[in-house]
mmCIF file of C-alpha atoms in Angstrom:
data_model
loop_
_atom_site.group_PDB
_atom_site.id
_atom_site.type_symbol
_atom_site.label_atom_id
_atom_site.label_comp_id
_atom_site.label_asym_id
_atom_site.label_seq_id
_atom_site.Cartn_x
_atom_site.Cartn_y
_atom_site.Cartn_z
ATOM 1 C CA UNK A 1 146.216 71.235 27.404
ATOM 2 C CA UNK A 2 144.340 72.802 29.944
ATOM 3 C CA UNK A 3 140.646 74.406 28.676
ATOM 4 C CA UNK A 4 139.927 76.140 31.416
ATOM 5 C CA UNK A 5 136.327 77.812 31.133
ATOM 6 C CA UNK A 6 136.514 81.435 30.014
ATOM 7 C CA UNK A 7 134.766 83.434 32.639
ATOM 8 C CA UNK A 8 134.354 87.449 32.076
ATOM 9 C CA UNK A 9 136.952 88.598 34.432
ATOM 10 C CA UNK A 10 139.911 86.131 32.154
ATOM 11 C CA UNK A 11 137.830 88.082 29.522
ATOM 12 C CA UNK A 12 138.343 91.330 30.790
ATOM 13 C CA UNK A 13 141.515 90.932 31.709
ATOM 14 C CA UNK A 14 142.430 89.470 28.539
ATOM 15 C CA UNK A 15 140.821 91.968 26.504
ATOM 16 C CA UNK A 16 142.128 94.944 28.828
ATOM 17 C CA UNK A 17 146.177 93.601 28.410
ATOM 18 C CA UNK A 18 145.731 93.480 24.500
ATOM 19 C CA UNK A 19 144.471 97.363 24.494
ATOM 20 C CA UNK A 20 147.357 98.079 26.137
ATOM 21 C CA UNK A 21 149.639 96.299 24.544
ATOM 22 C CA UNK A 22 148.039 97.375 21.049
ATOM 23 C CA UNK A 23 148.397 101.179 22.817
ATOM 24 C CA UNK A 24 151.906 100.134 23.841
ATOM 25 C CA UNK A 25 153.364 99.188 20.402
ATOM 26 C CA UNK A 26 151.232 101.510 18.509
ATOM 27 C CA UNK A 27 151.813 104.586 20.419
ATOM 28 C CA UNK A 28 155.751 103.629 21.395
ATOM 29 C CA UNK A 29 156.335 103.387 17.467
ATOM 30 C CA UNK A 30 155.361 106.678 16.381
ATOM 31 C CA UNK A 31 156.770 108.800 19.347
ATOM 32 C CA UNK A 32 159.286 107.056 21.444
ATOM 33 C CA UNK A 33 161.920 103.912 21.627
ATOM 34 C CA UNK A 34 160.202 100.619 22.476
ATOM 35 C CA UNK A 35 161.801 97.112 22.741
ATOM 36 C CA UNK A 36 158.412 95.239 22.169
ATOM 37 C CA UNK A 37 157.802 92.077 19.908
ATOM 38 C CA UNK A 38 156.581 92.445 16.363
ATOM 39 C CA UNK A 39 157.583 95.766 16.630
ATOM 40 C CA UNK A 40 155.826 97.640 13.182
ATOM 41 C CA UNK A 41 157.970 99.354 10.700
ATOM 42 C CA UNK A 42 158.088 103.057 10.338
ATOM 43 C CA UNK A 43 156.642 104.094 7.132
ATOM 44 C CA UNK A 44 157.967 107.164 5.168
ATOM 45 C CA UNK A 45 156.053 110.341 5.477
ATOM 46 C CA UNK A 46 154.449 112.614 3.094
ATOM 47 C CA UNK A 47 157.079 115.262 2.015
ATOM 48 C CA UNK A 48 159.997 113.203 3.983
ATOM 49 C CA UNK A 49 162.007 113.140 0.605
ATOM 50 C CA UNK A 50 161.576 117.196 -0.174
ATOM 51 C CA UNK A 51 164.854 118.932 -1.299
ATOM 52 C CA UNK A 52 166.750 115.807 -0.026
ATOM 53 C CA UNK A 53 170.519 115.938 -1.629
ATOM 54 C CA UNK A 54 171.835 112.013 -1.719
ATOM 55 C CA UNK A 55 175.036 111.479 -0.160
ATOM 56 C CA UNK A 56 175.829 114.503 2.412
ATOM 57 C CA UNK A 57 178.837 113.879 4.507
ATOM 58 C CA UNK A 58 178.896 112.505 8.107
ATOM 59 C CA UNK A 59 179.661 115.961 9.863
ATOM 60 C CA UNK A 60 180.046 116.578 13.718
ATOM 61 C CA UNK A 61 177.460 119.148 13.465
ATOM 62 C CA UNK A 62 175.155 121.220 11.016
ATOM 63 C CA UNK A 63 176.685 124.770 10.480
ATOM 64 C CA UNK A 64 176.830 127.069 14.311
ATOM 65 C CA UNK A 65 174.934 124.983 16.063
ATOM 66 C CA UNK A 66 172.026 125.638 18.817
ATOM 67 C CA UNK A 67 169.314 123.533 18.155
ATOM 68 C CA UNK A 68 169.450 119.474 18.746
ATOM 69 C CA UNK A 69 167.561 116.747 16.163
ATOM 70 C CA UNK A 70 167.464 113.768 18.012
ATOM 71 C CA UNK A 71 166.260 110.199 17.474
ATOM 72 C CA UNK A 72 166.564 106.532 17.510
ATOM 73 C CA UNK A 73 167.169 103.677 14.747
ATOM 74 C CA UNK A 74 165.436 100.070 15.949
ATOM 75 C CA UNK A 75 164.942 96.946 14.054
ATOM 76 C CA UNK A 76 161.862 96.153 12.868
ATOM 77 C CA UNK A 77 160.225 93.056 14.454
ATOM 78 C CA UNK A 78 162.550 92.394 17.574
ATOM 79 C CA UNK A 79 163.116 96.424 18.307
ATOM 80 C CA UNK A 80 166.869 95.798 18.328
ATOM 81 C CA UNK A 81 168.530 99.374 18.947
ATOM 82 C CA UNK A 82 170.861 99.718 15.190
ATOM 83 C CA UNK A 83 174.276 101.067 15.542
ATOM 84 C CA UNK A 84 176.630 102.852 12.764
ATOM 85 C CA UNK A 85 173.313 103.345 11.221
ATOM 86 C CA UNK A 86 174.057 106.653 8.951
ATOM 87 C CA UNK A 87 170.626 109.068 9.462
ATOM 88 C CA UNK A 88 170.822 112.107 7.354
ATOM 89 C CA UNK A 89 169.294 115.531 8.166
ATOM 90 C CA UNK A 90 168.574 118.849 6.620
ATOM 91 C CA UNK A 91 165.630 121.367 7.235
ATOM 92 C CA UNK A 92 165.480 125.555 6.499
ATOM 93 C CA UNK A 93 167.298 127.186 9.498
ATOM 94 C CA UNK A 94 168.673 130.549 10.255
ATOM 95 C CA UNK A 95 171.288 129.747 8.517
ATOM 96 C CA UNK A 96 170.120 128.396 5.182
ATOM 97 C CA UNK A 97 167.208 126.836 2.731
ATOM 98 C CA UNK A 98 166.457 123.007 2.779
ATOM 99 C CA UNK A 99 168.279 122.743 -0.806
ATOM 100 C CA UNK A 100 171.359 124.406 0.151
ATOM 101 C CA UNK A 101 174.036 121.715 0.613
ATOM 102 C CA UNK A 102 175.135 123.624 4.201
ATOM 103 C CA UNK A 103 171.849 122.589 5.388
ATOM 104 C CA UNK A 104 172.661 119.300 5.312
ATOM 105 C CA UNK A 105 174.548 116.591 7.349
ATOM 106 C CA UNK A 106 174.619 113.075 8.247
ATOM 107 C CA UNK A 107 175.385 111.563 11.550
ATOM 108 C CA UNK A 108 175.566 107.931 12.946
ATOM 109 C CA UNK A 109 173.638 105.917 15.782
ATOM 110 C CA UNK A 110 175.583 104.602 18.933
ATOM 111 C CA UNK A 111 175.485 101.229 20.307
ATOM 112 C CA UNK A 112 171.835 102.244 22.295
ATOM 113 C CA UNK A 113 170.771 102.896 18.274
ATOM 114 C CA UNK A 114 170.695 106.751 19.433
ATOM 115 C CA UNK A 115 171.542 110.186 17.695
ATOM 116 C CA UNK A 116 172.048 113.623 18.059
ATOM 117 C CA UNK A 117 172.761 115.749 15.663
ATOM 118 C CA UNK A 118 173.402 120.008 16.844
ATOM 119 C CA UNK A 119 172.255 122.401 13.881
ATOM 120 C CA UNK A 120 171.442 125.818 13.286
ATOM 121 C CA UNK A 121 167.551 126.801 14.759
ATOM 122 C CA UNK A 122 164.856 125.769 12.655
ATOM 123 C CA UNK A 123 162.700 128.232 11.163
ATOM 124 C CA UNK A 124 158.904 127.757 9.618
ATOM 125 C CA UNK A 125 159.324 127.464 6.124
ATOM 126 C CA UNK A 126 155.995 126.524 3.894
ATOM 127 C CA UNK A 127 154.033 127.143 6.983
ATOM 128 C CA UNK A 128 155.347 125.109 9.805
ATOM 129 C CA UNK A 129 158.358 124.481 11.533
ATOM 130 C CA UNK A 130 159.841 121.426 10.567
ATOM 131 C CA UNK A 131 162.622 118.998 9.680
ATOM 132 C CA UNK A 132 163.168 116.146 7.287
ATOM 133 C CA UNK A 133 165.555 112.641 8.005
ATOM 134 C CA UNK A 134 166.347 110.160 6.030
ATOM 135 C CA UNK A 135 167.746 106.498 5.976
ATOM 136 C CA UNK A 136 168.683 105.910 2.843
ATOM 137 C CA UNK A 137 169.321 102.489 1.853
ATOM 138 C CA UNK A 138 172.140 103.326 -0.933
ATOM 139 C CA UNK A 139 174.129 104.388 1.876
ATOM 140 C CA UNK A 140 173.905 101.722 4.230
ATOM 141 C CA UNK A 141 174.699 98.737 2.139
ATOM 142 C CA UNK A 142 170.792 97.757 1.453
ATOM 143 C CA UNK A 143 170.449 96.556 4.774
ATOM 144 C CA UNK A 144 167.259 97.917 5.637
ATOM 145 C CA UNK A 145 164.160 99.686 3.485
ATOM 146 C CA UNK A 146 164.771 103.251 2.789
ATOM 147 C CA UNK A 147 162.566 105.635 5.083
ATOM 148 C CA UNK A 148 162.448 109.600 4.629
ATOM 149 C CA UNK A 149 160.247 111.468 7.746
ATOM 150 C CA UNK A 150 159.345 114.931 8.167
ATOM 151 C CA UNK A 151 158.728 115.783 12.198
ATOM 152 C CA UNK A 152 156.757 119.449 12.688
ATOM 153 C CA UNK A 153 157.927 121.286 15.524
ATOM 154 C CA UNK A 154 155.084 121.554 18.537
ATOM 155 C CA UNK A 155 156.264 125.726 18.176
ATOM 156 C CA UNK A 156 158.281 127.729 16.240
ATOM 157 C CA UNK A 157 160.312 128.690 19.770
ATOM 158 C CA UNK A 158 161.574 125.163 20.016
ATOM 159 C CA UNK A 159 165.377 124.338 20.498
ATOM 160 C CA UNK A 160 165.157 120.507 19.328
ATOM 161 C CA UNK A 161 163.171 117.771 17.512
ATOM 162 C CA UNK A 162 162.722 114.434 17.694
ATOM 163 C CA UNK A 163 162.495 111.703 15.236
ATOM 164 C CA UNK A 164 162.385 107.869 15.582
ATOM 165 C CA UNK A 165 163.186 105.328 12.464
ATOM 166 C CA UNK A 166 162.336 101.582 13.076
ATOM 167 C CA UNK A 167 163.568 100.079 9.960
ATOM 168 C CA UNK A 168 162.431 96.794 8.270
ATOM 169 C CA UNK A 169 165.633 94.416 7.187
ATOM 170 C CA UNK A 170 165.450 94.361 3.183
ATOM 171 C CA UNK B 1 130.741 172.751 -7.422
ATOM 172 C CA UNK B 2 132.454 169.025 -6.256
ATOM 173 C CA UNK B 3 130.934 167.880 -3.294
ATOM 174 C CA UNK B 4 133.286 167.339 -0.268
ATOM 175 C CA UNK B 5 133.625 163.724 0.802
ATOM 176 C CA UNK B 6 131.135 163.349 3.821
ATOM 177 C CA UNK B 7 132.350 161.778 7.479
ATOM 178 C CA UNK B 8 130.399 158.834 6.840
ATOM 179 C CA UNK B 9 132.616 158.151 3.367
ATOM 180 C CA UNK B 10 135.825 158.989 5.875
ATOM 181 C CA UNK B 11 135.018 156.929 8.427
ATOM 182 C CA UNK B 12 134.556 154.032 6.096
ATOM 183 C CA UNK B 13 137.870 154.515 3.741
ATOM 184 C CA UNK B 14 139.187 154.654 7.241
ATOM 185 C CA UNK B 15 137.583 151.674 8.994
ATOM 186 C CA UNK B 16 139.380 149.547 5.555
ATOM 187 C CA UNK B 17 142.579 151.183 5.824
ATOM 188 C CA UNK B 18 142.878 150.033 9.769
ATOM 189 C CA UNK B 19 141.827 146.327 8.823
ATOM 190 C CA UNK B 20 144.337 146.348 6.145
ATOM 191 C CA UNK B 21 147.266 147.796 7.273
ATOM 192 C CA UNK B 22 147.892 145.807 10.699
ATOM 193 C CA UNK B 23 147.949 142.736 8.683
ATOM 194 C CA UNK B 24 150.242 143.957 6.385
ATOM 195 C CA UNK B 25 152.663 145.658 8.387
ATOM 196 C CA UNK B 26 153.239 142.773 10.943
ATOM 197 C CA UNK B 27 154.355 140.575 7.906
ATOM 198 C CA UNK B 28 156.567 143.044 6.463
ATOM 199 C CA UNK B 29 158.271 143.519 9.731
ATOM 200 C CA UNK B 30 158.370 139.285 10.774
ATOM 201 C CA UNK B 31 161.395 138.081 11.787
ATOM 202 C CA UNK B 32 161.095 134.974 9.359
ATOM 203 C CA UNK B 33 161.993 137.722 5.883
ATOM 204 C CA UNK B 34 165.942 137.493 7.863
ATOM 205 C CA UNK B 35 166.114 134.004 6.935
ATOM 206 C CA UNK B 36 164.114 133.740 3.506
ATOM 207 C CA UNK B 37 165.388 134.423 -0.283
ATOM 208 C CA UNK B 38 163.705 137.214 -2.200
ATOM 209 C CA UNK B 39 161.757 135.064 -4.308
ATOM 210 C CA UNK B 40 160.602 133.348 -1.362
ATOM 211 C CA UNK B 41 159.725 136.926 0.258
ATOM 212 C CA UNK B 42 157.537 138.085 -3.200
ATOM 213 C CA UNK B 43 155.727 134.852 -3.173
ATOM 214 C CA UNK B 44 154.816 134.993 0.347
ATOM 215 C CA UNK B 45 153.857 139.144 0.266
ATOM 216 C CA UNK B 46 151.535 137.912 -3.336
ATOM 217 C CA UNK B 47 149.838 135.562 -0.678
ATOM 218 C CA UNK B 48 149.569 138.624 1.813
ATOM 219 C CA UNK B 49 148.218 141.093 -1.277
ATOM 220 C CA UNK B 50 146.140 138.388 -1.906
ATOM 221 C CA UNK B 51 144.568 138.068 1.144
ATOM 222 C CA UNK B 52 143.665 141.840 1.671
ATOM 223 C CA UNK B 53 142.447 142.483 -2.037
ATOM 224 C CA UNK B 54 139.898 140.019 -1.676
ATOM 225 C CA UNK B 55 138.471 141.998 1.416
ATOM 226 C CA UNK B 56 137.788 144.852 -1.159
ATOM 227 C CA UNK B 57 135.777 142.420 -3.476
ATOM 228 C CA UNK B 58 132.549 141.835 -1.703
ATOM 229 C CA UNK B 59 132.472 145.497 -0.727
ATOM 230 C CA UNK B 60 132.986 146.965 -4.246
ATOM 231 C CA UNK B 61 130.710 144.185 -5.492
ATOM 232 C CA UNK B 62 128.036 145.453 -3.138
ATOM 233 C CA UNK B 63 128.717 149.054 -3.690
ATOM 234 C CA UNK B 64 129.653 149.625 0.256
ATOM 235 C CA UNK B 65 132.847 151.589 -0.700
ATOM 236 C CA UNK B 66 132.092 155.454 -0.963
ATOM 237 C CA UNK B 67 132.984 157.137 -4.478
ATOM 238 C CA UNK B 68 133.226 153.548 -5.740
ATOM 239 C CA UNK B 69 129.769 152.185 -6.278
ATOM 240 C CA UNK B 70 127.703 151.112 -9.089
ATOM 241 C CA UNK B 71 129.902 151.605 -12.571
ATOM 242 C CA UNK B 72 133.196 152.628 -11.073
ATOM 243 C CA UNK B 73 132.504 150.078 -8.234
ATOM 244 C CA UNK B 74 132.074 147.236 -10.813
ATOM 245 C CA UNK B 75 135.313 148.099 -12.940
ATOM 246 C CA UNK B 76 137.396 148.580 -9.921
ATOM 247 C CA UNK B 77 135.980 145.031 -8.861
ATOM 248 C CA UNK B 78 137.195 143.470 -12.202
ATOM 249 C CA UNK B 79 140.997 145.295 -11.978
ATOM 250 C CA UNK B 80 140.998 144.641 -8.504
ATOM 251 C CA UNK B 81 140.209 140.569 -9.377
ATOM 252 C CA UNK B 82 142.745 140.625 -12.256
ATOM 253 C CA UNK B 83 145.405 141.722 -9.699
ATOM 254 C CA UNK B 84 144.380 138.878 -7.077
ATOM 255 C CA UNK B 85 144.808 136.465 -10.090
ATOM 256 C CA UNK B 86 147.868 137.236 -11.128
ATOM 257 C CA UNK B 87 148.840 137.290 -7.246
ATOM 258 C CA UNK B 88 147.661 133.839 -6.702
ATOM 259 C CA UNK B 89 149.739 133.296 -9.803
ATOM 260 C CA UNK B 90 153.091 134.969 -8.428
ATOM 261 C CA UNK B 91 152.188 133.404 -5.267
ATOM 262 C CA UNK B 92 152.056 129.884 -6.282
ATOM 263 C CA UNK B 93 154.917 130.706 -9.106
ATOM 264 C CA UNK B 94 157.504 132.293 -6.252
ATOM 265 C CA UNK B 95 156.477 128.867 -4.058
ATOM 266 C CA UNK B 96 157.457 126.506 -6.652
ATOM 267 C CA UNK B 97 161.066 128.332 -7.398
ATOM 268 C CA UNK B 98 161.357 128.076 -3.639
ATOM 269 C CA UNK B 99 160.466 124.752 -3.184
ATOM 270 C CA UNK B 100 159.630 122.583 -6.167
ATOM 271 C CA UNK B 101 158.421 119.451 -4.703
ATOM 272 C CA UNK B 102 156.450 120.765 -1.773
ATOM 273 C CA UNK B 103 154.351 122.914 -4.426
ATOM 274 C CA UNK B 104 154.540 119.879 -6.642
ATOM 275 C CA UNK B 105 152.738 117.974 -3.762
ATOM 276 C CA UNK B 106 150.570 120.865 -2.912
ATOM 277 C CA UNK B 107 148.967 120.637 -6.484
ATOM 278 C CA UNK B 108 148.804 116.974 -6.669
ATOM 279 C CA UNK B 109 146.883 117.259 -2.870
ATOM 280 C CA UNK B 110 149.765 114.798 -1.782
ATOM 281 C CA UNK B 111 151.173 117.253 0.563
ATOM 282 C CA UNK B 112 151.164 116.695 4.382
ATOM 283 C CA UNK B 113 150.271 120.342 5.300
ATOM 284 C CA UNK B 114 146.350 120.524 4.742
ATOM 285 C CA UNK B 115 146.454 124.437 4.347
ATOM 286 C CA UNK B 116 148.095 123.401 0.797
ATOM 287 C CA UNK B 117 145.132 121.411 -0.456
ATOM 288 C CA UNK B 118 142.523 125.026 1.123
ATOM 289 C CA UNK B 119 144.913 126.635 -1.088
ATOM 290 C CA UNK B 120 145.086 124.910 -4.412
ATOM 291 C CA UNK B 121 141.096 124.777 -4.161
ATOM 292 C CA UNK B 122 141.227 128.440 -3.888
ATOM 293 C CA UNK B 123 143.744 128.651 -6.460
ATOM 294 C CA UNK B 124 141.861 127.005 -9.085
ATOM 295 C CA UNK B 125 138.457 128.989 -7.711
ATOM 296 C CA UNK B 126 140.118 132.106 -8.289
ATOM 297 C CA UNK B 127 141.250 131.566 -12.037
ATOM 298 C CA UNK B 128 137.745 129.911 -12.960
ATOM 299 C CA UNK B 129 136.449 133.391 -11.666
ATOM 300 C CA UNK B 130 138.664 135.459 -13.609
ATOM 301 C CA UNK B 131 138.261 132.912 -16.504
ATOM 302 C CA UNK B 132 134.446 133.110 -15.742
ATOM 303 C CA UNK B 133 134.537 137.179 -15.973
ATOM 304 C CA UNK B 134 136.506 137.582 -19.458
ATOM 305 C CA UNK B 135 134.143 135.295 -21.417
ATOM 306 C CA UNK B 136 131.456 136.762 -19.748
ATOM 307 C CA UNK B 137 130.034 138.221 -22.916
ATOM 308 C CA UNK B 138 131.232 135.299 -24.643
ATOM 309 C CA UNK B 139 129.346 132.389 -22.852
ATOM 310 C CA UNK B 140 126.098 134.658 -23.279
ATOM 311 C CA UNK B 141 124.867 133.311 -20.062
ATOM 312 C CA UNK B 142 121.747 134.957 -18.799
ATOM 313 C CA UNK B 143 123.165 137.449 -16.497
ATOM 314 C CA UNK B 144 121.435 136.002 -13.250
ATOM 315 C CA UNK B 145 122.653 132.685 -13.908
ATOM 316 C CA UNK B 146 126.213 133.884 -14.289
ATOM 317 C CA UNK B 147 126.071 136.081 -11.460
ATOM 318 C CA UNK B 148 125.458 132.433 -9.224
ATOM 319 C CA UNK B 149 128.072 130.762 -10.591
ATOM 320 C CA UNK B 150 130.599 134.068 -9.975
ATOM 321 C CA UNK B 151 129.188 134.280 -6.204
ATOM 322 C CA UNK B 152 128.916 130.347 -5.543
ATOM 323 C CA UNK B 153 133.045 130.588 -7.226
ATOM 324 C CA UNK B 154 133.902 133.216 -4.681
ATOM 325 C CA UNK B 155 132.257 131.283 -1.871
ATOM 326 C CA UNK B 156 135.082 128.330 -2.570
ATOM 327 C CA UNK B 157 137.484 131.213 -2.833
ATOM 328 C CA UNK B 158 137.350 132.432 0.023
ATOM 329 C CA UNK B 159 136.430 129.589 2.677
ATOM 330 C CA UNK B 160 139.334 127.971 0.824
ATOM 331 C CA UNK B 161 141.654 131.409 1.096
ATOM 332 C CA UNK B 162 140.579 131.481 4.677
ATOM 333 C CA UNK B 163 141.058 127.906 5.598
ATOM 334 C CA UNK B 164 144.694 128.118 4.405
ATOM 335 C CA UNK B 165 145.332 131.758 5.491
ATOM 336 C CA UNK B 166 144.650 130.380 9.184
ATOM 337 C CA UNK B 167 146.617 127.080 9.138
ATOM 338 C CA UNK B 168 149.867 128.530 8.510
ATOM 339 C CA UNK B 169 152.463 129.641 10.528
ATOM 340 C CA UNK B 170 154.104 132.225 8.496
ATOM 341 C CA UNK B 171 155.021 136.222 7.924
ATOM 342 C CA UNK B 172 151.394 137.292 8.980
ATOM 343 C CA UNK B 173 150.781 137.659 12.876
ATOM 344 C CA UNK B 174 147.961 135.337 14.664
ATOM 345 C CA UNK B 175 145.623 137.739 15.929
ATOM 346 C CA UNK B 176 145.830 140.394 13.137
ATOM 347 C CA UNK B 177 145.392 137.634 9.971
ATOM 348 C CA UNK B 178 142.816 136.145 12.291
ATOM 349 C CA UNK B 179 140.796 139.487 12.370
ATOM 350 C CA UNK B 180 141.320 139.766 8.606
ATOM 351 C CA UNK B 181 139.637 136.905 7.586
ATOM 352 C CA UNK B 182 137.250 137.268 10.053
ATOM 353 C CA UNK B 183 136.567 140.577 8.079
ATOM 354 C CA UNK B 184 136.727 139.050 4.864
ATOM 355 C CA UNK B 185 133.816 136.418 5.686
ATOM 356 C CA UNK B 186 132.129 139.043 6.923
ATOM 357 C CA UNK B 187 131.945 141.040 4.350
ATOM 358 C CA UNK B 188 131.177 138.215 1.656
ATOM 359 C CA UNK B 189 128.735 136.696 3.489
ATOM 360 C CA UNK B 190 126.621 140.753 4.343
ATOM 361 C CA UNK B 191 127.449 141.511 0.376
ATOM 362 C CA UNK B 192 125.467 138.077 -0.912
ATOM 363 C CA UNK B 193 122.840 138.788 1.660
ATOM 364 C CA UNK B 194 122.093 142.134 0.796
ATOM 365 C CA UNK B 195 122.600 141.168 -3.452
ATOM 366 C CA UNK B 196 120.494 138.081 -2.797
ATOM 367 C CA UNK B 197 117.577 139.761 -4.698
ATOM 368 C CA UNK B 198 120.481 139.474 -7.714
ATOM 369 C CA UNK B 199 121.855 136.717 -7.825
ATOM 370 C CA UNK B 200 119.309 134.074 -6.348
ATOM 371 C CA UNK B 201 116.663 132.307 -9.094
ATOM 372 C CA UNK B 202 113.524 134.601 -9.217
ATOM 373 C CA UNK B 203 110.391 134.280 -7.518
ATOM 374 C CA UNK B 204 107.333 134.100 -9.179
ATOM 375 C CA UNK B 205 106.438 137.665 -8.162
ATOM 376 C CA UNK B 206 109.396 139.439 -9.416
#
């Protein structure tokens, strides 16, 4: 193999390219889709698994409607984009607490591992405005670990939320 | 012949009924009640109560309150810090038949909001207080050293009260619960300057 002497700009450059990727993956993970190698699990968040009821159905939307939870579901590790992956969703909205079964619905990911679920507006409840999602294993066969997250809306005035799983194969 | 309240005594009833009732009446008119159960509602309005009775405790500690200074000053201080006990307790009760878990995880400081931790330190500050005050005969503390503990107590109460008054995003409006607590550490921190003489550890003069 070729030992080429290590001068400071290889350094540099070296050094600069694995800040960025580190930035890249890190970064990517918590906020937005990314296809990148060795792509790191999403871990379940404090409060993700508050008021969840197992089991709601697969519904085409949440009550009326008017407000848009959004996400993606990747693999672990090679960042594959998961289809028929079932994500459920509940939160307190205009139209009803987190434990009411109404406030609750599941939905499933497209071929791009994308999906959108309409709801009633979210409203703060125990001092922010939030949501809570879940993949639950016992639903999907096992496949993957079970993750529960819990997004807080930047303002109350917000019409949608985001929410991004990347699950590791159990 | 009963002396007529003087302007000065007005003024000041009136200065505490302006930085109370602002507060107050933005939560009870907040759009958020529309969407909230009535248990929910109490528990949030004992947080509200809350909030504004412990604005009267420095000042009836200190005797700044007209017609309410030295004896009567001192026993409305004690009803008025039963009451914000047994808020904080109606408060935190109402929260967990909203929402077990999330006051579950508040009191376990698990929770991902840090306003609940502020708020189960202030919790557990307020009840050692009122615990504090009933045995206060009892414990047979010399009155000076008790009097430090009560103040250094109501210190944690209310930077924690504050702290978790200010993080959430609730019935009360921004700028009006802001100027509350502003008043409130205001008024604790003028009422322990002016007792200091009380409640610090004697000089040798004395």
């Amino acid at each position: 193999m070729n030992s080429a002497p290590q001068t400071r700009r290889t350094l540099l450059m070296a050094g600069t390219s694995a800040v960025g990727v580190a930035l890249a993956t890190g970064v990517s993970g918590l906020f937005a889709p990314a296809r990148a190698q060795g792509l790191a699990p999403t871990p379940t968040m404090r409060g993700g698994a508050n008021n969840y009821l197992p089991g709601a159905p697969v519904v085409e939307r949440i009550g009326g409607g008017g407000f848009w939870m959004t996400g993606t579901v990747l693999r672990a590790g090679d960042g594959a984009p998961l289809q028929g992956v079932r994500i459920q969703i509940w939160a307190h909205t205009t139209e009803g607490h987190e434990r009411d079964p109404e406030s609750h619905g599941a939905t499933l990911t497209d071929a791009d591992g994308v999906f959108r679920m309409e709801m009633p507006q979210i409203v703060p409840t125990f001092g922010q405005p939030h949501g809570h999602l879940a993949y639950d294993a016992d639903f999907d066969g096992k496949r993957f670990e079970t993750v529960f997250l819990r997004p807080v809306m930047r303002g109350a005035s917000e019409t949608s939320l985001s929410a991004h799983f990347v699950l590791r194969p159990a | 012949m009963t002396r007529l309240p003087s302007f000065r005594a007005i003024l000041i009833w009136a200065a505490l009924a302006a930085a109370l009732v602002p507060p107050i009446a933005v939560a009870v008119t907040s759009p958020l009640l529309a969407w909230r159960e009535p248990v929910y509602i109490v528990a949030g309005f004992a947080g509200v109560v809350a909030l504004a009775l412990l604005l009267l405790q420095p000042l009836l500690a200190a005797g700044y309150l007209p017609g309410l200074r030295a004896g009567p000053g001192r026993r409305a201080h004690a009803w008025i810090g039963s009451g914000l006990a047994a808020a904080v307790g109606v408060h935190v009760g109402g929260l967990w038949l909203t929402s077990p878990p999330d006051v579950i995880d508040a009191l376990l400081f698990r929770s991902p909001t840090p306003f609940s931790a502020w708020g189960v330190i202030a919790m557990w500050a307020v009840f050692a207080t009122a615990l504090l005050a009933a045995l206060r005969r009892r414990l047979r503390l010399r009155l000076r050293v008790w009097r430090l503990i009560h103040t250094t107590l109501a210190m944690v109460v209310v930077l924690g009260t504050v702290i978790h008054a200010l993080l959430i995003e609730g019935t009360m409006g921004t700028m009006s619960k802001a100027a509350l607590c502003a008043l409130v550490v205001v008024a604790v921190a003028k009422a322990i300057f002016d007792t200091r003489s009380l409640i610090l550890p004697a000089r040798g003069k004395a």
